[in-house]
Coordinates of C-alpha atoms in Angstrom, one line a residue:
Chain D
X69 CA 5.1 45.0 -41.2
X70 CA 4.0 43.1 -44.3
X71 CA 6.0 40.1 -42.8
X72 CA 5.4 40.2 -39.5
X73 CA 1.4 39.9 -39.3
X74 CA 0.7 37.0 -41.2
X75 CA 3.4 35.5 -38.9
X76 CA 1.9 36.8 -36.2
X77 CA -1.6 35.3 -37.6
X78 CA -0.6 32.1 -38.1
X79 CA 1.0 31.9 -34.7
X80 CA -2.1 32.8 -33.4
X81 CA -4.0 30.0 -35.2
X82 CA -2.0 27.5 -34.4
X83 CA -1.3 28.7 -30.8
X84 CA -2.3 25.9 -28.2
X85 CA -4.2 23.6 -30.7
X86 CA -5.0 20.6 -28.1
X87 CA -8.3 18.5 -28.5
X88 CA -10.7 20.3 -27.7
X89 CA -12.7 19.4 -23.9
X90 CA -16.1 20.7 -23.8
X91 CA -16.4 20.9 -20.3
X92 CA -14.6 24.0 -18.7
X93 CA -17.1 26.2 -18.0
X94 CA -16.4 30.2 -17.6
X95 CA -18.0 31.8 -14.9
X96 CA -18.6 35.6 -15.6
X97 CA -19.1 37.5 -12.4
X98 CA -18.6 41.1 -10.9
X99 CA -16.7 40.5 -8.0
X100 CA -18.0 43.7 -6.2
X101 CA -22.0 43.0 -5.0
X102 CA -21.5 41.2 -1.2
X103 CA -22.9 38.9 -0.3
X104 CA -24.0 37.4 -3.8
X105 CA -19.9 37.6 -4.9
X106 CA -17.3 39.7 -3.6
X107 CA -13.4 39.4 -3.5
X108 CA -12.2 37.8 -0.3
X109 CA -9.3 39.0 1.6
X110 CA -7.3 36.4 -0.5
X111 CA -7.9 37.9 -3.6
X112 CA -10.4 35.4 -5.0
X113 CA -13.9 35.4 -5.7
X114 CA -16.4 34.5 -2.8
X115 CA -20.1 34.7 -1.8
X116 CA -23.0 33.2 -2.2
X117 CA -22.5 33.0 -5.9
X118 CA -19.6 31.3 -5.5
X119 CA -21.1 28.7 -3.2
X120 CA -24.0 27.9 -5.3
X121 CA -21.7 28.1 -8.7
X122 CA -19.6 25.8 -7.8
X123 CA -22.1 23.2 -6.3
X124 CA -23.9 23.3 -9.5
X125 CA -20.7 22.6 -11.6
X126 CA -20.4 19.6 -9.2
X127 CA -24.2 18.8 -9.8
X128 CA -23.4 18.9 -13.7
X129 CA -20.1 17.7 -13.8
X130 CA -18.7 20.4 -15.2
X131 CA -15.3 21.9 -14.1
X132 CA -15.8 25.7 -13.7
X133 CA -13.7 28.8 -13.6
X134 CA -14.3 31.6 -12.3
X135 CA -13.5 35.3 -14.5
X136 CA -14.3 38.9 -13.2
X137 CA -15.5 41.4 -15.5
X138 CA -17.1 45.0 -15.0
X139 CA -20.7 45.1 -14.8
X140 CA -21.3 47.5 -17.8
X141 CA -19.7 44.7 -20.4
X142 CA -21.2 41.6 -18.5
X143 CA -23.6 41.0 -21.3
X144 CA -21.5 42.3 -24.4
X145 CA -18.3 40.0 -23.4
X146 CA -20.9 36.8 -22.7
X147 CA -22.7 37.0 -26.0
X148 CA -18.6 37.5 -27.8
X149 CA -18.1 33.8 -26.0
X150 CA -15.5 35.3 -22.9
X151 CA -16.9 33.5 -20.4
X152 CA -20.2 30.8 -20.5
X153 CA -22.5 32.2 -17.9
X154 CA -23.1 35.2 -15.7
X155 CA -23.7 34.4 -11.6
X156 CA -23.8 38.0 -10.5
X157 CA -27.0 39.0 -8.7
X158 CA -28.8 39.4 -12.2
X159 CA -32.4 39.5 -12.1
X160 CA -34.3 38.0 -14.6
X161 CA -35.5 41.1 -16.7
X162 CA -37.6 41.0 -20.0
X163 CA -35.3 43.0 -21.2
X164 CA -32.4 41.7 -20.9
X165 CA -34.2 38.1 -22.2
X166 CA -34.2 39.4 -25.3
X167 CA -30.3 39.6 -25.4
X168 CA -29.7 36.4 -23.4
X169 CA -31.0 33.5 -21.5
X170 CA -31.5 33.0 -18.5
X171 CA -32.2 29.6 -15.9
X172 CA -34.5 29.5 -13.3
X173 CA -33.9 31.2 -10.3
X174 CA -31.8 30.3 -8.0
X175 CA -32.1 33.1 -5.7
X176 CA -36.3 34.1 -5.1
X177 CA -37.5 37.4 -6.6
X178 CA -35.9 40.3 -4.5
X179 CA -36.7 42.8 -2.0
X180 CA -35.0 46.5 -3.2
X181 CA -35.1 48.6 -0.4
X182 CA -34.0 52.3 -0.1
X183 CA -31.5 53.6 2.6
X184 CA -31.0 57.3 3.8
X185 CA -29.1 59.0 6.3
X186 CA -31.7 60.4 7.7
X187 CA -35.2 59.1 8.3
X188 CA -38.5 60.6 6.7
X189 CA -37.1 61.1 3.1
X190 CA -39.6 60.9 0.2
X191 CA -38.4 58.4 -1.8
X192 CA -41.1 59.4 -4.4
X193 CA -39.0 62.7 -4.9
X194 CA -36.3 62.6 -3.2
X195 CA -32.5 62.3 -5.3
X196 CA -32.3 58.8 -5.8
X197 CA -28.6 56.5 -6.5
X198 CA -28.5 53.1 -8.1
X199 CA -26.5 51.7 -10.1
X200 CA -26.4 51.8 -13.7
X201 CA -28.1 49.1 -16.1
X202 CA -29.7 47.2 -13.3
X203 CA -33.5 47.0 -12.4
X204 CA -33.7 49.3 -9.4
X205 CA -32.4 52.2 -11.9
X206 CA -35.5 51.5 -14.2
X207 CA -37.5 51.5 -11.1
X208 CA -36.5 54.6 -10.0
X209 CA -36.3 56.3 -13.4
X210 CA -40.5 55.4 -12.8
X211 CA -41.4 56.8 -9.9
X212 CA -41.1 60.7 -10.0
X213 CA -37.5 60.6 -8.2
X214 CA -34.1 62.0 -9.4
X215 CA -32.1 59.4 -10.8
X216 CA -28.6 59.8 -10.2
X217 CA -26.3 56.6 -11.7
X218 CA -23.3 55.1 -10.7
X219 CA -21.1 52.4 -12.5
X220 CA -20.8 50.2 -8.9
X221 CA -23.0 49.5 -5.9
X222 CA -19.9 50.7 -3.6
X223 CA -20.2 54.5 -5.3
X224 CA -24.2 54.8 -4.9
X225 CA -24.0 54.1 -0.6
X226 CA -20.8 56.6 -1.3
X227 CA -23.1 59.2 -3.1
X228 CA -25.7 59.0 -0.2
X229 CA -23.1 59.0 2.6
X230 CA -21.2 62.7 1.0
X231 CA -24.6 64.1 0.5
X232 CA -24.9 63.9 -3.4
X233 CA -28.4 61.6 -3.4
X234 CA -31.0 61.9 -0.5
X235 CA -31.4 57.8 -1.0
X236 CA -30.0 54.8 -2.4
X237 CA -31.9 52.0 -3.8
X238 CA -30.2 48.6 -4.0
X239 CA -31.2 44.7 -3.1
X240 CA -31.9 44.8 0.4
X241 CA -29.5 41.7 0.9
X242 CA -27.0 44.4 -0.3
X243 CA -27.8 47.1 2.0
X244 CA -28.3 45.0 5.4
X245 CA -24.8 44.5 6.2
X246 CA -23.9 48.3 5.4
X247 CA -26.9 49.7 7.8
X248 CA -26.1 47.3 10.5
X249 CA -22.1 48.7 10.4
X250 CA -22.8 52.2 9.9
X251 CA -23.5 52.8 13.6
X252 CA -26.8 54.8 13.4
X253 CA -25.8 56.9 9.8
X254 CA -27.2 54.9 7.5
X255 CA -31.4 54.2 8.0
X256 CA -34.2 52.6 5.5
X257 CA -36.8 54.7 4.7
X258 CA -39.8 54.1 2.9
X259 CA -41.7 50.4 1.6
X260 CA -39.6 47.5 0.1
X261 CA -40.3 46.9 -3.4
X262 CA -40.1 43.5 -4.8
X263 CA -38.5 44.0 -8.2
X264 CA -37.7 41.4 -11.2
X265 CA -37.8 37.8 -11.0
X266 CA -35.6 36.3 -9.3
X267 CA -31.8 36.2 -9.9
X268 CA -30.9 33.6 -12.6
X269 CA -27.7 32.5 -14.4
X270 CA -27.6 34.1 -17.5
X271 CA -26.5 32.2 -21.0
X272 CA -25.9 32.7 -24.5
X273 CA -29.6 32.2 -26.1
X274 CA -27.8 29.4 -28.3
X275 CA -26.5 27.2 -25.2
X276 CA -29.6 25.9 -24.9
X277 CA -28.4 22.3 -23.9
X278 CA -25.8 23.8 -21.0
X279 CA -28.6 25.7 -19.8
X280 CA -30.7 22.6 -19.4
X281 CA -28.0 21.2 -17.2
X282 CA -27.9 24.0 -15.1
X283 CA -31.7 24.4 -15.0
X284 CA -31.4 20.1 -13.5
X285 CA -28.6 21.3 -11.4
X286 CA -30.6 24.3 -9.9
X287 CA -34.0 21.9 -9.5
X288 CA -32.3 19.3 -7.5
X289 CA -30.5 21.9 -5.1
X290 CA -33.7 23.3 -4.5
X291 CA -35.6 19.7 -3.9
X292 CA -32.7 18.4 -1.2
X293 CA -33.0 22.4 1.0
X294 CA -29.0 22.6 -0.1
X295 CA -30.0 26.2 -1.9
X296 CA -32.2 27.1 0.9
X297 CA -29.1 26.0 3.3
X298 CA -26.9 28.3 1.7
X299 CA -29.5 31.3 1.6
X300 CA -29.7 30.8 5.5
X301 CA -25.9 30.5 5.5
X302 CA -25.2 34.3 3.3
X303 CA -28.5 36.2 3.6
X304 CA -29.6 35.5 7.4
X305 CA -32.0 33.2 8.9
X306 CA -35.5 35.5 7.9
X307 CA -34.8 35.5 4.4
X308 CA -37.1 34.3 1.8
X309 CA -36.3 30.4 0.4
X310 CA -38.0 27.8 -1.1
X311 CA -40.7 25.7 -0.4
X312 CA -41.2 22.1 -1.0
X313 CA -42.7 22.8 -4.7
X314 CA -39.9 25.2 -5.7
X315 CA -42.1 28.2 -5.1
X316 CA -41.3 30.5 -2.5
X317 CA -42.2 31.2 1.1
X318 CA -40.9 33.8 3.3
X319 CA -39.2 33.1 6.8
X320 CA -38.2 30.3 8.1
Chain W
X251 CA 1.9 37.2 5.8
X252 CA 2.8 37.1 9.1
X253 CA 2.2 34.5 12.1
X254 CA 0.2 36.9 14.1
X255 CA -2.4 37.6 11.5
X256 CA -4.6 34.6 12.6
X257 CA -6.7 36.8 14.7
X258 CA -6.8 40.5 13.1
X259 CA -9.2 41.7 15.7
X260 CA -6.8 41.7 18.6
X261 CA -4.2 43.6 16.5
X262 CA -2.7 47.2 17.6
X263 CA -2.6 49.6 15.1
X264 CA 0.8 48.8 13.6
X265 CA 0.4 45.2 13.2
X266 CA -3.3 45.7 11.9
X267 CA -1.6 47.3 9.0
X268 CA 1.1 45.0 8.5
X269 CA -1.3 42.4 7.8
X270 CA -4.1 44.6 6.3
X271 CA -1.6 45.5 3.5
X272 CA -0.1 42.1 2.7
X273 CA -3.7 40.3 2.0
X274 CA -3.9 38.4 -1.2
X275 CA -6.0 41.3 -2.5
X276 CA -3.3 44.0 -1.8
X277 CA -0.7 41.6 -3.1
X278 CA -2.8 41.7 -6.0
X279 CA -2.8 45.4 -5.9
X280 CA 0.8 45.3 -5.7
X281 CA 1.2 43.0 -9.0
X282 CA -1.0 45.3 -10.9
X283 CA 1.5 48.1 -10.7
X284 CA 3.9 45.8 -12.3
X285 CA 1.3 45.1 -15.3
X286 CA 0.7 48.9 -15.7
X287 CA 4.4 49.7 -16.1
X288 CA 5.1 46.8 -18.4
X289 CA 1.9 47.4 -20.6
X290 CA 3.5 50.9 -21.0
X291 CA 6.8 49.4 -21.7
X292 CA 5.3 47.4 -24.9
X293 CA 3.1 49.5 -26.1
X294 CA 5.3 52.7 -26.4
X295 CA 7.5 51.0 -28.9
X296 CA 5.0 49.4 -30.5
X297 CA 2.6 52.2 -30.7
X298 CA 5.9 54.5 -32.2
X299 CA 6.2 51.7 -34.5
X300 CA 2.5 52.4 -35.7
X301 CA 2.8 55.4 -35.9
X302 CA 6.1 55.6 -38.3
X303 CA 4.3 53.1 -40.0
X304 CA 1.3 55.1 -40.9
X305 CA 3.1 58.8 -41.2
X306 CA 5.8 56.7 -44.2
X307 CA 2.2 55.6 -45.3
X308 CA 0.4 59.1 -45.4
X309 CA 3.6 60.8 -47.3
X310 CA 3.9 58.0 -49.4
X311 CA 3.9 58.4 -53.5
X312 CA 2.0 55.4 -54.2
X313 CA -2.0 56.9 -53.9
X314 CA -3.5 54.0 -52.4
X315 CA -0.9 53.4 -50.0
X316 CA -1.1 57.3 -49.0
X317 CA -5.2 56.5 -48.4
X318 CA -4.4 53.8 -46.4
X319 CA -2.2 55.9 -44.1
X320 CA -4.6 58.9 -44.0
X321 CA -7.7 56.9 -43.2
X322 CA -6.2 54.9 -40.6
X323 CA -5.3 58.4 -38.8
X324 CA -8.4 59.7 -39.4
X325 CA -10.6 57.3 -38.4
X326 CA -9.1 56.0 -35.1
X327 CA -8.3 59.6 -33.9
X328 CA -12.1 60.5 -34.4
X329 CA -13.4 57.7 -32.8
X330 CA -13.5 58.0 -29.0
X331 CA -11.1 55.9 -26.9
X332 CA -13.7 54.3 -25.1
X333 CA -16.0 53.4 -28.6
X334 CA -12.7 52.0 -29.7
X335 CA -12.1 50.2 -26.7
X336 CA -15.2 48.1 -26.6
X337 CA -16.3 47.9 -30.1
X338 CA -12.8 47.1 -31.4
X339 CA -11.4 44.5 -29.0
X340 CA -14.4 42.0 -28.7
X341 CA -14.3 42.9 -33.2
X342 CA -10.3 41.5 -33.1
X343 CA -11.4 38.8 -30.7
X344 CA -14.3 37.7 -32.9
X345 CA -12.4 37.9 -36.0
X346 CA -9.2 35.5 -34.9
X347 CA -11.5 33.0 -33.7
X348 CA -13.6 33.3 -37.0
X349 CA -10.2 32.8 -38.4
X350 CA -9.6 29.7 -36.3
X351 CA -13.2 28.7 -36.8
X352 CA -12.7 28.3 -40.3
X353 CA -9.2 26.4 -40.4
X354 CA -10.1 23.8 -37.8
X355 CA -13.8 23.6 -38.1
X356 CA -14.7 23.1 -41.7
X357 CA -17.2 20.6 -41.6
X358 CA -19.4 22.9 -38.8
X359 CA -22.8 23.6 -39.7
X360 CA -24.5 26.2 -37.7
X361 CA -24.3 29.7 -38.3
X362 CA -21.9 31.7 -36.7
X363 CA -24.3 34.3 -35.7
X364 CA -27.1 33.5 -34.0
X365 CA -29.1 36.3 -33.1
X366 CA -26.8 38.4 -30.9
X367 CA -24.4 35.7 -29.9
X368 CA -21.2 34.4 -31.7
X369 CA -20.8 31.0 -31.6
X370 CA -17.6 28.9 -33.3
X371 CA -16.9 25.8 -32.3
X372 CA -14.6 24.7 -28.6
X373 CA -11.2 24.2 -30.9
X374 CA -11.8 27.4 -32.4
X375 CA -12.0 29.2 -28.8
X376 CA -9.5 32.0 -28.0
X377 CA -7.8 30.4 -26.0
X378 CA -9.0 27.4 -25.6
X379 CA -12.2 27.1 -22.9
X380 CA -9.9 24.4 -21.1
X381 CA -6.6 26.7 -20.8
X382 CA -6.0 27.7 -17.7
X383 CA -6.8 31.5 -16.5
X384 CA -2.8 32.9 -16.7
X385 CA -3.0 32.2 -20.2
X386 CA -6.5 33.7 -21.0
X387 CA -5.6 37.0 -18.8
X388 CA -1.8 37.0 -20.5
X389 CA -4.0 36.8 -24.3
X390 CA -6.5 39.7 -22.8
X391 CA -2.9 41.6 -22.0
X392 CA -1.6 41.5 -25.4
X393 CA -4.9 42.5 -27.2
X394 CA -4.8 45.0 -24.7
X395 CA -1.1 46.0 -26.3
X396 CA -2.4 45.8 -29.6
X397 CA -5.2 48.0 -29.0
X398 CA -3.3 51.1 -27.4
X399 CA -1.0 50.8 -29.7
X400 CA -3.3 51.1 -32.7
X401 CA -5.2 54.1 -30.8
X402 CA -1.6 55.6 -29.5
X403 CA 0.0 54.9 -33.3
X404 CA -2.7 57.2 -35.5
X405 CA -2.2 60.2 -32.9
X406 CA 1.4 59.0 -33.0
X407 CA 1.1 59.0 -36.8
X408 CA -0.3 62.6 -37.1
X409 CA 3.0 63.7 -34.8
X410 CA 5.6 62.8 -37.0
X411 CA 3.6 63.3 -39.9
X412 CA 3.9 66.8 -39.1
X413 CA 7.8 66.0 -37.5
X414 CA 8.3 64.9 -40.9
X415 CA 7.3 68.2 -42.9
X416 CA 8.4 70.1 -40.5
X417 CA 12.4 69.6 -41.8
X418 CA 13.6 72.7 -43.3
X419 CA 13.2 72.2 -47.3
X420 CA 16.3 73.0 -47.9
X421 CA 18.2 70.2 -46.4
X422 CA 16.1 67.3 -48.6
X423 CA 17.3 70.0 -51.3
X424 CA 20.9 69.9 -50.7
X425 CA 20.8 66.2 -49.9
X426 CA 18.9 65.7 -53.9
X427 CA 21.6 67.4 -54.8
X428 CA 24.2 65.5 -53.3
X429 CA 23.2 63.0 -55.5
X430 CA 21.2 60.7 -52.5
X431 CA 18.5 58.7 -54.0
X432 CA 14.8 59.2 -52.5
X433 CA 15.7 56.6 -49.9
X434 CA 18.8 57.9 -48.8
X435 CA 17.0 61.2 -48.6
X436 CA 14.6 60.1 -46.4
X437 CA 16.8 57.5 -43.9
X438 CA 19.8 59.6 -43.5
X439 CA 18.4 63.3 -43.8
X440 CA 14.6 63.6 -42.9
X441 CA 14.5 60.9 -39.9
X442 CA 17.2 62.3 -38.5
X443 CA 16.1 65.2 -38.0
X444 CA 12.5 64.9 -37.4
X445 CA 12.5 63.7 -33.8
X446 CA 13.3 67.2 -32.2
X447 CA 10.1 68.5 -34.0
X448 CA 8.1 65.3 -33.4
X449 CA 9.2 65.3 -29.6
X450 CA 7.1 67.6 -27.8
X451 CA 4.1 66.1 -29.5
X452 CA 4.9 62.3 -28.5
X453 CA 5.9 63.1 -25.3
X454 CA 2.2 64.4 -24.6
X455 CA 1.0 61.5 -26.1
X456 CA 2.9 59.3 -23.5
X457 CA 1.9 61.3 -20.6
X458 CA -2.0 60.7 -22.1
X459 CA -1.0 57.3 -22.4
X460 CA 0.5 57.1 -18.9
X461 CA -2.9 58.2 -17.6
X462 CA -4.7 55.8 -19.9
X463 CA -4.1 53.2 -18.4
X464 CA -7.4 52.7 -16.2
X465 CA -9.1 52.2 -19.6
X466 CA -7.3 48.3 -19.4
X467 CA -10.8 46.9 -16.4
X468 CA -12.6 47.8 -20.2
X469 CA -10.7 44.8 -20.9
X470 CA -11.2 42.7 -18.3
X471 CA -7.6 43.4 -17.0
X472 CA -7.4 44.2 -13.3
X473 CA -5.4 47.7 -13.5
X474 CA -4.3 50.1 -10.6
X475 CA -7.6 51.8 -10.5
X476 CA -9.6 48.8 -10.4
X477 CA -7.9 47.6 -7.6
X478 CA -8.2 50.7 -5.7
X479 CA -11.9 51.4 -6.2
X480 CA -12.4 47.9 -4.8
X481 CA -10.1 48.1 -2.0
X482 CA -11.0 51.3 -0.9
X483 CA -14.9 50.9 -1.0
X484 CA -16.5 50.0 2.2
X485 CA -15.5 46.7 3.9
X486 CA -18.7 44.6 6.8
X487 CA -16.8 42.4 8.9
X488 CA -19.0 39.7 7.5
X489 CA -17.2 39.6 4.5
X490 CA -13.8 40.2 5.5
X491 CA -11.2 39.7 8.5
X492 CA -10.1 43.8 8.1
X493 CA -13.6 45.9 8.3
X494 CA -12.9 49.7 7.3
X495 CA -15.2 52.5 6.2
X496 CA -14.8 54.0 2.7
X497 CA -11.0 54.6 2.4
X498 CA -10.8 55.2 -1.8
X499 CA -10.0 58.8 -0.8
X500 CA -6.6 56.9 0.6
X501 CA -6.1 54.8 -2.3
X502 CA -6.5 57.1 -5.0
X503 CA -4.6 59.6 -2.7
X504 CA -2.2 56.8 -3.5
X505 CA -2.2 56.4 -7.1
X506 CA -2.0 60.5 -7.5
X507 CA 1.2 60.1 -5.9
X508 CA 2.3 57.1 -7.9
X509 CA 0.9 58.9 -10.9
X510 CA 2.3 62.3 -10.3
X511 CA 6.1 60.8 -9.8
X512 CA 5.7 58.9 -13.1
X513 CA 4.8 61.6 -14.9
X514 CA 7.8 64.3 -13.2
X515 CA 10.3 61.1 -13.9
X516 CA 9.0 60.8 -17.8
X517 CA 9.3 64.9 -17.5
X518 CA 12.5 64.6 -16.9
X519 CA 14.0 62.0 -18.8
X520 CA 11.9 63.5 -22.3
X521 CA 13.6 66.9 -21.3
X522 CA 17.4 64.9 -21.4
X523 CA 16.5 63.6 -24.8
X524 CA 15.7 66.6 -26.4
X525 CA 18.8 67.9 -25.2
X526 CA 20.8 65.3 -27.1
X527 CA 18.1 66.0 -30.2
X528 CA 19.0 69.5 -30.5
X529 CA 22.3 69.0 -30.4
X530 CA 23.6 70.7 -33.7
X531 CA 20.2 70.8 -35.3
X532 CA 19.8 74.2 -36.5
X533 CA 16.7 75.0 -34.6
X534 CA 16.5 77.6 -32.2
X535 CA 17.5 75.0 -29.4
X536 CA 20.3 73.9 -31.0
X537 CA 21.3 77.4 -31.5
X538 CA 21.5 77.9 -27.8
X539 CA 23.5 74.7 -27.1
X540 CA 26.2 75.7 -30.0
X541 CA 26.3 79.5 -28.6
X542 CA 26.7 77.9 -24.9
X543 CA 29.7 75.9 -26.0
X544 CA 31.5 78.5 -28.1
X545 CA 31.8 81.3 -25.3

């Protein structure tokens, strides 16, 4: 043993020792969240996410790369240095400011709605899924619901389809294409609740000056309509994008 | 796959499937099964390697040595897997690039810690930012190893610590008196004769580790389970060519197959080898085989 790990160190440290390039960027996503990123039937990552990630790489001249990685370490394995930035459906949070950075967004501040199977369900009381860590779990955790968590979107619609939750509460964007599929057995019920900021990229608090460049990236997609183009393109002609001054309008 | 899967909606039944289950995803499903079995394959050895390691350790004569041996089991089998899993991975990650950092990067001047992130600099990076994603996944693979086999070596450890004192006193006796030196003692007369008590114990452990396996998405690496949970959940046509409700129940049916035929394969194979282990030992199993022969 005494002879095998320094070995084993050293090959380590001297393992692929090429001049350094600053400019491939890791792309941390979830890969489970359509239609902000999803795996496609070819076994790579797709969505919205993808679209606008790899149009900003473009904007920046960066080359990018895209990793998957479970929802619950997303933040952990960013702040180790993993991967450079999270793109997946992240809203902008105080909370999670505190642990990382985030650009402006790049998708306007979201609708949450909740879905049922059956119609008349008081939301305010009712058994109540979301997923864990994310803002619709702190939302419900305030109202005077049940909170019941799951560790991915798919299991909370799951937990509401077998009975174990009355309601689900997700992004709406999220929901839409589930309700329209389900044939009748999936239904909103009760008010959409705009939650968070806006979805942002997140970044390490120190990579301030690739932040900058994705902040110019974002700014510029949003001044030529290509952002708004692609929020027609993934999330339907009526949803929210941006106006002329960056701010948002609904509809279109 | 095949030249009729251009148009899946038009498909009967039989060819729906044909193409449904040769997607890049299921192929992807397909090569994690392969990843599972060879993760096994490494870390058994290497986690039995451990774990000899740290039982010689724990028995040694030499005090601090003995600590070493006895914290190292303590510690890692009171620590849950999952603690372990995410503490102690991004920890040996941080550490070999603050190894790196340090060799290639002397003349670097901002802290390594800066708030909550770690930061060394690009050449440092492990691997490299710039290295393609086969060699970043096949790095996540082998701390992967290394981790189960650190977990998998303490509770290794603890077996054939107890293997080891388990021995009939007698026998290190007679061998002392023989004339064997300590060594020779221990290589010829103890090891030998350990595995048939330390047997039943590791072959629970490799049944846990077996089963351990979905513990590797913790890691960023795609495993069995993984794949399942996201092919199974609920698929819009918007997203994909093959729509289908929430078909995990399949999947995992699936894997509890897969699972449950690994497991009765290990069964048996562990129940051959203890077969050859009793073989003369003077336990009561090796009573049995030496009674069986001589009538």
């Amino acid at each position: 043993m005494k002879k095998i790990i320094p070995g084993a160190v050293a090959l380590a440290l001297t393992a692929g020792m090429a001049p350094a390039q600053d400019n491939t960027i890791r792309m941390g996503t979830e890969g489970a969240y359509p239609p902000y990123n999803f795996i496609n039937d070819a076994g790579e990552v797709d969505g919205f996410e993808r679209q606008v990630g790899d149009e900003l790489c473009k904007r920046a001249e960066l080359t990018c790369e895209w990793v998957k990685n479970d929802w619950d370490s997303i933040i952990p394995n960013l702040v180790s240095g993993n991967y450079d930035t999270i793109m997946a459906g992240m809203s902008i949070t105080a909370e999670r400011e505190e642990v990382i950075d985030f650009t402006q967004n790049y998708y306007p501040p979201t609708a949450s709605a909740y879905v049922s199977t059956a119609e008349g369900v008081d939301v305010m009381s009712a058994i109540v899924a979301a997923q864990t860590a994310t803002i619709q779990a702190g939302h419900v955790a305030e109202t005077g619901a049940t909170l019941v968590e799951f560790a991915t979107p798919e299991e909370t619609v799951a937990a509401v389809r077998n009975g174990e939750a009355d309601a689900v509460f997700a992004d709406l964007d999220y929901l839409v294409p589930l309700v329209e599929e389900s044939g009748g057995e999936l239904v909103f019920v009760g008010d959409k609740v705009p939650l968070g900021d806006g979805i942002g990229m997140g970044l390490r608090e120190s990579d301030t000056e690739l932040r900058d460049k994705f902040d110019a990236a974002i700014s510029s997609m949003k001044e030529d309509g290509t952002l708004n183009d692609m929020l027609r393109k993934w999330f339907g002609e009526d949803t929210q994008v941006y106006g002329e001054d960056g701010g948002t309008g609904s509809g279109s | 796959m095949f030249s009729y899967c251009a148009d899946p909606d038009t498909l009967d039944t039989m060819r729906w499937f044909a193409c449904y289950l040769t997607t890049g995803v299921h192929k992807s499903f397909y090569l994690a099964f392969f990843k599972v079995l060879l993760l096994l394959a490494i870390t058994a050895p290497v986690a039995l390697g451990f774990g000899f390691a740290g039982a010689m350790a724990a028995r040694s004569h030499l005090p601090p040595l003995r600590w070493l041996g006895k914290v190292y089991i303590a510690v890692v089998r009171g620590v849950p897997d999952i603690a372990f899993f995410l503490f102690f991975v991004i920890a040996l990650d941080q550490a070999v690039e603050y190894l790196r950092h340090r060799m290639l990067c002397p003349d670097w001047e901002q802290p390594i810690r800066q708030g909550a992130d770690f930061v060394v600099c690009q050449a440092a990076k492990m691997p490299l930012g710039t290295a393609p994603q086969f060699v970043h996944e096949t790095y996540g693979f082998f701390i992967a190893v290394f981790t189960f086999a650190i977990v998998f070596g303490a509770f290794a450890a603890n077996v054939l610590y107890g293997g080891m004192r388990a021995v009939p006193r007698a026998q290190l006796e007679t061998a002392a008196a023989y004339g064997m030196s300590q060594r020779q003692t221990f290589w010829r007369i103890l090891v030998p004769q350990m595995w048939v008590y330390a047997l039943p114990g590791l072959s629970n452990l490799w049944m846990v580790l077996i089963k351990a396996t979905p513990l590797l998405f913790l890691l960023g690496i795609e495993d069995i389970v993984y794949w399942a949970r996201e092919l199974g959940g609920t698929k819009t046509s918007r997203f994909t060519s093959y729509p289908h409700g929430d078909w995990r129940v399949w999947y995992f049916l699936f894997l509890l197959v897969f699972y449950l035929a690994f497991t009765r394969v290990s069964e048996i194979a562990l129940e051959r080898l203890m077969l050859r282990l009793t073989h003369g030992q003077a336990t009561s199993g090796g009573e049995v085989q030496r009674k069986a022969a001589a009538s």
